Amino acid sequence: MPIYRAPVEDYKFLLHELFEVEKQTDLPRYADLSSDLIDDILTNAGKFCEDVLQPINQSGDEEGCHFENGIVRTPKGFKEAYKAYCEGGWGGLGAPADVGGSNLPNVITMAVAEMAMSANQAFAMYPGLTSAAYSALYATGAPWMKDHIVPKMVSGEWTGTMCLTEPHCGTDLRLMKTRAVEQPDGTYRMTGTKIFISGGDHDLADNIIHMVIAKIPDENGQIRNDLSTVNFFMVPKFLVSEDGKMGARNGVSTGGIEHKMGIKGNATAVLNFDDAIAWRLGPQPIPPKPGEKRSASAGMAGMFRMMNAARLGVGVQGIAIGEVAYQNGLDYALTRRVGHALTGPKEPDQPADLEIVHPDVRRMLLHCRSFVEGARAMAVWTTLNMSLGNSNRPEKDTAALLGDLMTPVIKGFFTDMGFEAANYAMQCYGGHGYIRDNGVEQFVRDGRINQIYEGANGVQALDLVGRKLGRKGGAAPFALFSEIGKWLKEQDADALAPFTKPMQRGLDTLQQATMWLAQHGLQNPNDAGAAASDYLRLMGIVIVGWMWARMAKLAHAKLAAVVANKPLYEGKLVSARYWMERLMPECPMLLERIQSGSATLMAFEPTA
Ligand SMILES: Cc1cc2nc3c(=O)[nH]c(=O)nc-3n(C[C@H](O)[C@H](O)[C@H](O)COP(=O)(O)OP(=O)(O)OC[C@H]3O[C@@H](n4cnc5c(N)ncnc54)[C@H](O)[C@@H]3O)c2cc1C
């Protein structure tokens, strides 16, 4: 049976010591964030995840969801766990107080979400998508929806989904066919099929509020192949009247659930909309003037808000799967006896040494650990920037740009690395990792989807190089480089040289790559496309490296003073050195790949 221990101490280190979040009282939602409150939430969330969610992770994977006679049932234990989750108020942690939430900032909800995803990703996706859906509905819905629907989603009585994908399109949403036709009473009638909808149907809650994108036919009743008529709608499974009463079943039915590689406890549904009653959300689209290019409709803003939140959430899933996989790989390496240390037996009275003596096993485990803890720091830094972006501080615009720049990096880099970590953890088990009973192969299967959904990682990379880098004349990368450069200049201690020197080289390389993209990407878009994934990884490695340099500085200072908790700081220094010695050297290699351009890739004829 796999193990899981919530990383409460690591979060305390990041929140209290590295980022000192309780001092940021002027940021929105931070005013009441005392140290004690943070510790209480982390401890209780950790305990809930360890005691309630983790024990049904492996059984949920073995059993999967069931679809019989049009009804979807979740695996044994999920209903009881969901009830306990709602009673604990975990689903409303980040929701505003006026809809029954605890109004806590993202930095806290992110920590709790990571723990839940580590303990049981399939389960945690039900409330995870619900909170993305209620945030969007809160921002774009009519007052009666905020009064009667959002509070039920916040409490968990009802859940939510995000419906974008159709059989013929997931990435290229211009091609979507689902249509919504306006009715005299101002509602819409929706027809079409959405597939792969996470939590699309289940037996956990009484109602499901689907957040759906669909096209409004033009004046000729035609559906266009662009985003200009795409709008954002709310479609409940059971109808809800404006005074909040739940009524008859709406025209949404479940066509089936997918049999899939992982996250088997999460129902991935085909949803058929047959003249379903839908409510349009957000501002009305502005029709383009004659000759004007059609752009995405204003109603899409709500969807983008939901997708950005979900992207960060999926990035955190990468950390979560890396953390739990690492813990299990380490646990195994500390108990399995195999071979002898290369320098001679460590325990001569035993038939073999513990697996952990082998440098290659340590390489795999440190790869996981330095990723997980470094990425966690970067995620906290990013959510802090996002909160800063919503504050009144002078640096708010730069902070918002940085948060925006980091979104595709967190989604793409963290989920790639999370999968690598799960794979390494499985490798630590040898053949036993390939056997289902031991549970570690589940992490590989569960973690694999994170690289695909919420926009495939290649598409995140395109978003980074094609949109985010150039926004506002390149203000975001400029701000990032100058912030890291300034920090590096301020460090002069010799003791920090093992961290600051590779960081300076990494920063120079990232700047060179950015310059190369600016020069070549505009001339030849294929060069930008060919470079995108390597560039995203380069940026991820450098920023996590910066986090490690900052953590190393703090750990040095703590160890120089007489403090308790020395193993924590010593561990930080080892992981920081690992990142500098083993990940930062990838930077020049990535630059070389980026600069090789697209000619070879494009020279390959499909017929060959
Ligand atoms: C288990 C599961 C749960 C899901 N949950 C949801 C959900 O809740 N709601 C929802 O709406 N959808 C959901 N999805 C759908 C998911 O978001 C899509 O599968 C994903 O966005 C990719 O779309 P696609 O499958 O149509 O692949 P395509 O769009 O056909 O793309 C195929 C591949 O081509 C590449 N590619 C495509 N376009 C580009 C490009 N412009 N540049 C570079 N490479 C490109 C990518 O590598 C991509 O993986 C889920 C999917 C699964 C499997």
XYZ file of C-alpha atoms and ligand atoms in Angstrom:
661
model
C 0.000 0.000 0.000
C 1.529 3.360 -0.998
C 2.202 5.967 1.655
C 1.630 9.726 1.797
C 2.693 12.328 4.341
C 1.491 15.868 3.655
C 4.404 18.327 3.196
C 3.207 20.611 6.007
C 6.723 21.488 7.199
C 7.839 22.451 3.709
C 4.854 24.755 3.291
C 5.582 26.339 6.667
C 9.163 26.937 5.535
C 7.998 28.576 2.305
C 5.122 30.610 3.674
C 6.624 31.789 6.965
C 10.349 31.880 6.296
C 10.985 32.363 2.586
C 8.015 34.507 1.576
C 6.795 35.769 4.977
C 3.234 35.837 3.748
C 1.773 36.954 7.074
C 3.542 40.291 6.603
C 1.700 40.979 3.328
C -1.398 42.230 5.118
C -2.248 44.813 2.455
C -2.744 42.188 -0.251
C -6.344 41.227 -1.024
C -7.475 38.442 1.363
C -4.221 38.482 3.366
C -5.401 40.786 6.176
C -6.372 38.016 8.610
C -3.746 35.520 7.541
C -1.950 34.897 10.814
C 0.791 32.350 11.263
C -1.404 30.268 13.548
C -4.276 30.231 11.078
C -1.962 29.086 8.279
C -0.488 26.307 10.414
C -3.923 25.176 11.515
C -5.183 24.921 7.951
C -2.067 23.136 6.705
C -2.097 20.635 9.574
C -5.800 19.845 9.323
C -5.787 19.652 5.536
C -2.751 17.375 5.658
C -4.425 15.099 8.181
C -7.640 14.943 6.138
C -5.722 14.066 2.974
C -3.618 11.417 4.715
C -6.485 9.814 6.657
C -9.480 10.147 4.343
C -8.425 10.687 0.718
C -5.240 8.651 0.398
C -6.671 5.356 1.727
C -9.214 5.249 -1.140
C -6.783 6.238 -3.895
C -5.571 2.788 -4.875
C -8.969 1.096 -4.411
C -10.593 3.877 -6.459
C -8.100 3.197 -9.235
C -8.751 -0.558 -9.149
C -12.534 -0.190 -9.136
C -12.971 2.881 -11.340
C -16.301 4.542 -12.054
C -19.391 2.677 -13.218
C -21.942 3.589 -15.867
C -25.152 1.583 -15.713
C -28.586 2.507 -17.065
C -27.556 6.087 -17.649
C -26.301 6.497 -14.043
C -22.657 7.162 -13.123
C -21.367 5.831 -9.807
C -18.020 6.700 -8.262
C -15.845 4.038 -6.570
C -16.510 2.745 -3.060
C -15.753 5.298 -0.374
C -15.798 8.374 -2.625
C -19.292 9.449 -1.523
C -18.417 9.296 2.175
C -15.104 11.069 1.578
C -16.848 13.772 -0.440
C -19.375 14.315 2.370
C -16.519 14.683 4.861
C -14.690 17.041 2.473
C -17.757 19.291 2.257
C -18.419 19.163 6.002
C -14.827 20.254 6.582
C -15.478 23.334 4.427
C -12.499 22.494 2.195
C -14.300 23.287 -1.045
C -15.021 26.884 -0.068
C -11.596 27.811 1.254
C -10.911 30.361 -1.484
C -14.488 31.491 -2.144
C -15.649 34.966 -1.105
C -17.419 35.265 2.248
C -20.679 36.559 0.681
C -21.218 33.152 -0.928
C -20.252 31.171 2.148
C -16.522 30.824 1.539
C -13.531 31.389 3.817
C -12.077 34.103 1.560
C -8.510 32.802 1.848
C -5.892 33.712 -0.753
C -4.623 31.396 -3.490
C -1.422 30.760 -1.654
C -3.423 28.740 0.900
C -5.880 27.084 -1.481
C -2.954 26.005 -3.630
C -1.280 24.257 -0.696
C -4.463 22.405 0.212
C -5.131 21.496 -3.418
C -1.618 20.059 -3.761
C -2.128 17.826 -0.743
C -5.510 16.606 -1.982
C -4.107 15.892 -5.462
C -1.172 13.931 -4.010
C -3.474 11.914 -1.814
C -6.040 11.175 -4.511
C -5.949 13.036 -7.813
C -9.085 11.369 -9.194
C -11.101 12.455 -6.150
C -9.617 15.935 -5.840
C -10.579 16.781 -9.411
C -14.300 16.835 -8.499
C -14.000 19.754 -6.047
C -11.066 21.244 -7.994
C -13.175 21.773 -11.102
C -16.092 22.889 -8.979
C -14.063 25.746 -7.537
C -12.847 26.787 -11.026
C -16.493 26.726 -12.172
C -17.929 28.695 -9.225
C -15.179 31.317 -9.496
C -16.146 31.871 -13.133
C -19.854 31.921 -12.324
C -19.263 34.369 -9.470
C -17.404 36.659 -11.866
C -19.773 36.430 -14.813
C -23.178 35.190 -13.594
C -26.421 37.100 -12.972
C -27.206 38.144 -9.368
C -29.686 35.262 -8.863
C -26.955 32.776 -9.804
C -24.615 34.334 -7.242
C -27.385 34.193 -4.643
C -28.643 30.683 -5.239
C -26.228 28.614 -7.308
C -22.717 29.719 -6.328
C -23.283 29.144 -2.562
C -24.410 25.568 -3.248
C -21.234 24.960 -5.266
C -19.103 26.547 -2.557
C -20.597 24.255 0.077
C -20.162 21.294 -2.269
C -23.872 20.471 -2.323
C -23.630 20.876 -6.087
C -20.519 20.400 -8.228
C -19.316 22.063 -11.426
C -17.631 21.148 -14.680
C -15.831 22.821 -17.527
C -17.122 21.771 -20.960
C -14.944 22.758 -23.908
C -13.823 19.648 -25.777
C -15.804 18.096 -28.627
C -15.085 14.881 -30.536
C -13.320 16.646 -33.401
C -11.667 19.447 -31.418
C -9.914 20.000 -28.123
C -7.103 22.401 -28.949
C -8.666 24.093 -31.954
C -11.875 25.367 -30.425
C -12.663 27.433 -33.523
C -14.008 24.178 -34.942
C -16.567 23.571 -32.223
C -20.089 22.716 -33.366
C -22.166 22.975 -30.188
C -24.669 25.756 -30.756
C -26.899 27.839 -28.525
C -29.947 29.617 -29.907
C -31.522 32.569 -28.102
C -35.132 32.241 -26.874
C -37.702 35.018 -26.428
C -37.300 34.771 -22.622
C -33.568 35.503 -22.876
C -32.377 31.950 -22.192
C -30.752 29.780 -24.864
C -31.307 26.276 -26.175
C -28.110 24.290 -26.551
C -27.454 21.355 -28.848
C -24.237 19.428 -29.319
C -21.854 16.929 -27.789
C -19.008 17.581 -25.371
C -16.545 14.805 -24.619
C -13.917 14.054 -21.967
C -15.744 16.106 -19.330
C -14.094 15.519 -15.956
C -16.679 14.960 -13.250
C -19.292 15.329 -16.025
C -21.614 12.992 -14.152
C -21.404 11.198 -10.817
C -23.295 10.325 -7.642
C -21.528 12.707 -5.246
C -23.893 15.671 -5.418
C -27.537 16.444 -6.182
C -26.884 18.742 -9.108
C -24.052 19.523 -11.538
C -23.552 22.999 -12.964
C -21.891 22.736 -16.363
C -19.906 25.729 -17.592
C -20.043 25.341 -21.337
C -18.707 27.159 -24.352
C -20.831 27.075 -27.489
C -21.426 29.110 -30.628
C -24.357 31.388 -31.246
C -25.407 31.028 -34.898
C -25.068 34.229 -36.944
C -27.942 36.152 -38.523
C -28.179 33.452 -41.248
C -28.311 30.640 -38.735
C -24.729 29.646 -39.647
C -21.949 28.548 -37.321
C -18.661 30.276 -38.164
C -15.229 28.681 -38.076
C -13.825 31.284 -35.716
C -14.113 32.327 -32.084
C -16.205 35.444 -32.680
C -19.522 33.784 -31.898
C -18.250 31.557 -29.105
C -19.919 32.333 -25.808
C -19.871 31.093 -22.294
C -22.959 29.461 -20.750
C -24.239 27.875 -17.602
C -26.200 24.658 -18.133
C -27.414 22.858 -14.987
C -28.031 19.116 -14.983
C -31.273 19.828 -13.088
C -32.917 23.157 -13.854
C -32.764 25.886 -11.231
C -35.356 28.660 -10.986
C -34.357 32.246 -10.238
C -35.442 31.783 -6.629
C -33.041 28.862 -6.330
C -35.447 25.898 -6.486
C -34.191 22.805 -8.226
C -36.606 21.556 -10.873
C -36.844 19.020 -13.673
C -33.952 17.326 -15.445
C -32.484 19.564 -18.163
C -31.750 18.297 -21.665
C -28.241 17.094 -20.763
C -27.636 13.368 -20.739
C -24.586 11.227 -20.232
C -23.644 9.216 -23.300
C -21.034 7.183 -21.429
C -17.804 7.383 -19.477
C -14.322 6.732 -20.853
C -12.139 3.723 -20.036
C -8.790 5.323 -19.547
C -5.156 5.007 -18.495
C -5.387 6.741 -15.114
C -7.470 8.934 -12.791
C -9.991 6.117 -13.000
C -11.959 7.290 -9.991
C -12.831 10.474 -11.848
C -15.707 10.045 -14.299
C -14.706 11.372 -17.737
C -18.078 11.776 -19.416
C -19.581 12.244 -22.845
C -22.335 14.835 -22.414
C -25.126 15.200 -24.947
C -26.931 18.536 -24.992
C -30.352 18.142 -26.625
C -32.117 21.479 -26.616
C -30.800 21.989 -23.095
C -31.750 25.250 -21.390
C -28.659 27.431 -21.088
C -27.951 30.860 -19.609
C -25.423 33.104 -21.295
C -22.765 34.551 -18.979
C -20.673 37.661 -19.090
C -20.931 40.686 -21.334
C -22.606 40.546 -24.720
C -20.290 40.127 -27.710
C -19.767 43.229 -29.820
C -20.450 42.487 -33.498
C -17.466 43.420 -35.681
C -17.821 46.373 -38.036
C -17.750 45.577 -41.782
C -14.209 44.637 -42.790
C -13.079 44.308 -39.178
C -11.326 41.106 -38.102
C -13.511 38.905 -35.910
C -11.922 38.273 -32.555
C -12.967 36.139 -29.611
C -16.247 37.358 -28.160
C -16.328 39.270 -24.904
C -18.156 36.355 -23.302
C -14.991 34.301 -23.699
C -13.322 36.326 -20.944
C -15.128 34.218 -18.339
C -13.905 31.062 -19.979
C -10.313 32.307 -20.119
C -10.505 33.190 -16.429
C -11.655 29.659 -15.664
C -9.003 28.117 -17.927
C -6.155 30.134 -16.417
C -7.159 29.093 -12.905
C -7.451 25.504 -14.086
C -4.011 25.656 -15.779
C -2.332 26.659 -12.547
C -4.291 23.926 -10.796
C -3.011 21.344 -13.267
C 0.560 22.613 -12.828
C 0.152 22.030 -9.098
C -1.020 18.493 -9.939
C 2.462 18.020 -11.432
C 4.021 18.910 -8.068
C 1.482 16.733 -6.261
C 2.159 13.603 -8.282
C 5.928 14.231 -8.040
C 5.692 14.564 -4.236
C 3.726 11.391 -3.571
C 5.782 9.392 -6.082
C 9.020 10.641 -4.500
C 7.866 9.709 -1.003
C 7.119 6.159 -2.112
C 10.324 5.771 -4.121
C 12.326 6.934 -1.108
C 10.427 4.685 1.266
C 11.225 1.688 -0.921
C 14.891 2.618 -1.360
C 15.232 2.856 2.426
C 13.957 -0.692 2.975
C 14.950 -2.737 -0.090
C 18.294 -4.512 0.124
C 20.183 -4.775 -3.135
C 23.946 -4.986 -3.899
C 26.672 -3.238 -1.991
C 27.849 0.344 -1.889
C 30.505 0.939 -4.599
C 32.982 1.943 -1.888
C 32.461 -1.315 0.037
C 29.579 -2.759 2.100
C 27.911 -0.274 4.407
C 26.389 -3.020 6.536
C 28.775 -5.985 6.328
C 26.636 -8.062 8.681
C 23.726 -7.882 6.231
C 23.467 -9.890 3.003
C 23.178 -6.625 1.024
C 23.085 -2.891 1.587
C 19.995 -0.750 1.338
C 19.127 0.439 -2.160
C 19.669 4.044 -1.069
C 23.488 3.547 -1.052
C 23.617 3.605 -4.863
C 24.485 6.934 -6.487
C 22.121 6.298 -9.375
C 19.193 5.723 -7.027
C 20.087 8.936 -5.203
C 20.203 10.709 -8.568
C 16.628 9.648 -9.302
C 15.345 10.556 -5.860
C 17.086 13.923 -5.741
C 15.740 14.706 -9.193
C 12.227 14.246 -7.782
C 12.886 16.069 -4.526
C 14.644 19.082 -5.994
C 11.867 19.435 -8.558
C 9.029 19.134 -6.055
C 10.401 21.579 -3.479
C 11.731 24.040 -6.052
C 8.508 23.993 -8.043
C 6.473 24.465 -4.878
C 8.489 27.611 -4.137
C 7.914 28.872 -7.670
C 4.176 28.209 -7.400
C 3.984 30.171 -4.124
C 6.007 33.015 -5.667
C 3.639 33.069 -8.655
C 0.442 33.107 -6.595
C 1.939 35.918 -4.518
C 2.588 37.850 -7.720
C -0.999 37.264 -8.774
C -2.274 38.645 -5.471
C 0.112 41.575 -5.803
C -1.328 42.139 -9.262
C -4.742 42.666 -7.641
C -3.405 45.014 -4.950
C -2.805 48.759 -4.830
C 0.962 48.506 -4.621
C 3.033 50.419 -7.190
C 4.508 47.180 -8.553
C 1.072 45.688 -9.208
C 1.224 45.845 -13.031
C 4.599 44.136 -13.201
C 3.468 41.494 -10.715
C 0.346 40.772 -12.781
C 2.469 40.395 -15.917
C 4.814 37.988 -14.132
C 1.876 35.906 -12.919
C 0.549 35.776 -16.460
C 3.963 34.809 -17.892
C 4.349 31.991 -15.390
C 0.985 30.322 -16.078
C 2.046 28.281 -19.146
C 5.464 27.551 -17.586
C 3.852 26.163 -14.445
C 1.371 24.103 -16.451
C 3.920 22.736 -18.938
C 7.152 22.407 -16.963
C 5.633 21.142 -13.716
C 3.521 18.472 -15.380
C 6.442 17.257 -17.526
C 8.667 17.119 -14.455
C 5.914 15.542 -12.332
C 5.648 12.747 -14.860
C 9.444 12.342 -14.930
C 9.404 12.138 -11.133
C 6.668 9.492 -11.123
C 8.664 7.480 -13.643
C 11.830 7.728 -11.541
C 9.957 6.685 -8.411
C 8.664 3.638 -10.268
C 12.216 2.856 -11.411
C 13.340 2.799 -7.767
C 10.973 -0.142 -7.258
C 12.540 -2.149 -10.109
C 10.142 -4.822 -11.408
C 7.982 -4.345 -8.329
C 7.134 -0.890 -9.570
C 5.560 -2.392 -12.665
C 3.283 -4.572 -10.548
C -0.039 -2.976 -9.726
C -0.270 -4.120 -6.097
C 2.548 -1.796 -5.061
C 0.646 1.226 -6.267
C 3.551 3.256 -7.639
C 2.666 2.662 -11.303
C -0.649 4.418 -10.619
C 1.267 7.665 -10.182
C 2.769 7.292 -13.657
C -0.657 6.632 -15.151
C -2.442 9.345 -13.173
C 0.297 11.928 -13.756
C 0.359 11.407 -17.518
C -2.922 13.208 -18.176
C -1.586 16.401 -16.604
C 0.629 16.921 -19.663
C -2.378 16.667 -21.977
C -5.485 18.288 -20.546
C -6.032 22.008 -19.953
C -4.146 22.563 -23.194
C -1.462 20.075 -24.263
C 2.031 21.090 -23.119
C 3.144 21.895 -26.660
C 0.287 24.363 -26.845
C 1.315 25.911 -23.507
C 4.774 26.427 -24.973
C 3.265 28.168 -28.013
C 1.210 30.368 -25.694
C 4.421 31.319 -23.870
C 6.479 32.224 -26.928
C 3.633 33.411 -29.140
C 1.593 35.505 -26.712
C 3.007 35.898 -23.229
C 6.594 36.881 -24.098
C 5.663 39.687 -26.453
C 2.737 41.149 -24.502
C 3.154 44.895 -23.801
C 6.388 45.063 -25.754
C 8.042 42.228 -23.836
C 7.457 43.864 -20.445
C 7.059 40.547 -18.606
C 10.374 38.873 -19.565
C 12.122 42.208 -19.134
C 10.737 42.513 -15.581
C 11.641 38.909 -14.823
C 15.223 39.207 -16.040
C 15.812 42.460 -14.221
C 14.367 41.067 -10.959
C 16.599 37.976 -11.080
C 19.601 40.065 -12.213
C 19.087 42.531 -9.373
C 18.856 39.728 -6.840
C 22.055 38.147 -8.160
C 23.934 41.449 -7.924
C 22.922 41.831 -4.299
C 24.544 38.507 -3.314
C 28.222 38.698 -2.602
C 28.816 35.940 -0.073
C 31.389 33.395 -1.238
C 29.344 30.684 0.363
C 26.577 31.322 -2.168
C 28.836 31.040 -5.236
C 27.794 27.424 -5.976
C 24.295 28.785 -6.466
C 24.762 32.266 -7.855
C 27.317 31.341 -10.543
C 25.176 28.704 -12.292
C 22.192 31.025 -11.862
C 23.992 33.881 -13.621
C 24.901 31.543 -16.489
C 21.296 30.292 -16.636
C 19.925 33.813 -16.709
C 22.340 34.827 -19.484
C 21.302 31.772 -21.486
C 17.609 32.506 -21.022
C 18.131 36.082 -22.174
C 20.064 34.882 -25.216
C 17.274 32.447 -26.081
C 14.663 35.193 -25.678
C 16.654 37.486 -27.960
C 16.993 34.713 -30.527
C 13.223 34.160 -30.440
C 12.546 37.875 -30.822
C 14.839 38.000 -33.862
C 13.810 34.759 -35.578
C 10.288 33.981 -34.369
C 8.695 36.930 -36.106
C 10.519 36.306 -39.384
C 9.710 32.624 -39.403
C 6.882 31.456 -37.080
C 8.046 27.851 -37.526
C 11.289 28.792 -35.738
C 9.239 29.986 -32.768
C 7.081 26.840 -32.866
C 10.123 24.582 -33.101
C 11.801 26.338 -30.171
C 8.756 26.664 -27.924
C 8.926 23.499 -25.792
C 12.685 23.818 -25.218
C 12.246 27.481 -24.338
C 9.494 26.679 -21.825
C 11.729 24.076 -20.164
C 14.661 26.511 -20.126
C 12.544 29.132 -18.403
C 11.225 26.579 -15.911
C 14.731 25.375 -15.038
C 16.063 28.916 -14.569
C 13.182 30.140 -12.405
C 13.148 27.051 -10.220
C 16.952 27.545 -10.042
C 16.391 31.067 -8.767
C 14.016 29.729 -6.129
C 16.724 27.253 -5.092
C 19.335 30.000 -4.888
C 17.014 32.010 -2.652
C 16.251 28.997 -0.470
C 19.975 28.173 -0.242
C 20.685 31.699 0.959
C 18.038 31.393 3.640
C 19.209 27.923 4.685
C 22.802 29.199 5.014
C 21.672 32.030 7.234
C 19.593 29.698 9.402
C 22.401 27.193 9.766
C 24.856 29.960 10.675
C 22.593 30.947 13.550
C 21.893 28.390 16.243
C 18.545 26.995 15.214
C 16.397 23.943 15.591
C 15.323 22.051 12.518
C 18.834 21.752 11.078
C 18.043 18.699 8.892
C 15.453 20.766 7.005
C 17.987 23.483 6.098
C 20.766 20.972 5.360
C 18.369 19.113 3.097
C 17.542 22.351 1.293
C 21.227 22.970 0.583
C 21.722 19.498 -0.882
C 18.644 19.792 -3.107
C 19.724 23.276 -4.205
C 23.160 21.966 -5.149
C 21.560 19.101 -7.063
C 19.502 21.540 -9.135
C 22.568 23.671 -9.870
C 24.772 20.709 -10.803
C 22.271 18.524 -12.631
C 19.471 20.692 -14.058
C 21.122 24.040 -14.767
C 23.624 22.392 -17.181
C 20.654 21.641 -19.432
C 20.441 25.395 -20.187
C 23.201 25.624 -22.840
C 21.944 22.406 -24.424
C 18.413 23.819 -24.636
C 19.766 27.044 -26.136
C 21.593 25.075 -28.814
C 18.418 23.178 -29.646
C 16.402 26.405 -29.765
C 18.921 28.007 -32.102
C 18.871 25.018 -34.461
C 15.613 26.456 -35.806
C 12.899 24.657 -37.699
C 14.489 23.835 -41.068
C 15.163 20.165 -40.297
C 11.754 19.610 -38.728
C 9.972 21.169 -41.666
C 12.174 19.428 -44.266
C 10.634 16.121 -43.378
C 7.899 15.410 -45.933
C 4.795 13.747 -44.462
C 4.904 11.196 -47.291
C 8.392 10.094 -46.232
C -9.024 12.286 -18.809
C -9.343 13.551 -19.538
C -10.036 14.549 -18.889
C -10.370 15.727 -19.579
N -11.142 16.679 -18.964
C -11.674 17.696 -19.707
C -12.660 18.570 -19.162
O -13.028 18.483 -17.988
N -13.190 19.511 -19.980
C -12.819 19.655 -21.288
O -13.346 20.501 -21.983
N -11.870 18.839 -21.832
C -11.294 17.869 -21.072
N -10.363 17.018 -21.622
C -9.928 17.237 -22.996
C -8.514 17.761 -23.108
O -8.434 19.079 -22.612
C -8.079 17.643 -24.586
O -7.952 16.262 -24.870
C -6.799 18.379 -24.867
O -6.995 19.769 -24.766
C -6.264 18.074 -26.289
O -7.283 18.152 -27.241
P -7.495 16.957 -28.282
O -7.560 15.689 -27.490
O -8.639 17.266 -29.145
O -6.179 16.904 -29.109
P -5.821 17.788 -30.482
O -6.385 19.117 -30.305
O -6.338 16.954 -31.595
O -4.305 17.785 -30.430
C -3.512 16.583 -30.545
C -2.053 16.919 -30.260
O -1.574 17.789 -31.289
C -0.674 18.725 -30.755
N -1.151 20.064 -31.112
C -2.403 20.458 -31.383
N -2.441 21.744 -31.722
C -1.191 22.200 -31.704
C -0.572 23.447 -31.961
N -1.280 24.511 -32.322
N 0.761 23.534 -31.817
C 1.491 22.491 -31.431
N 0.961 21.280 -31.187
C -0.358 21.136 -31.305
C -0.589 18.501 -29.258
O 0.558 17.730 -28.967
C -1.827 17.704 -28.967
O -1.623 16.852 -27.863
C -9.966 15.883 -20.922
C -9.238 14.871 -21.562
C -8.952 13.711 -20.896
C -8.214 12.624 -21.631
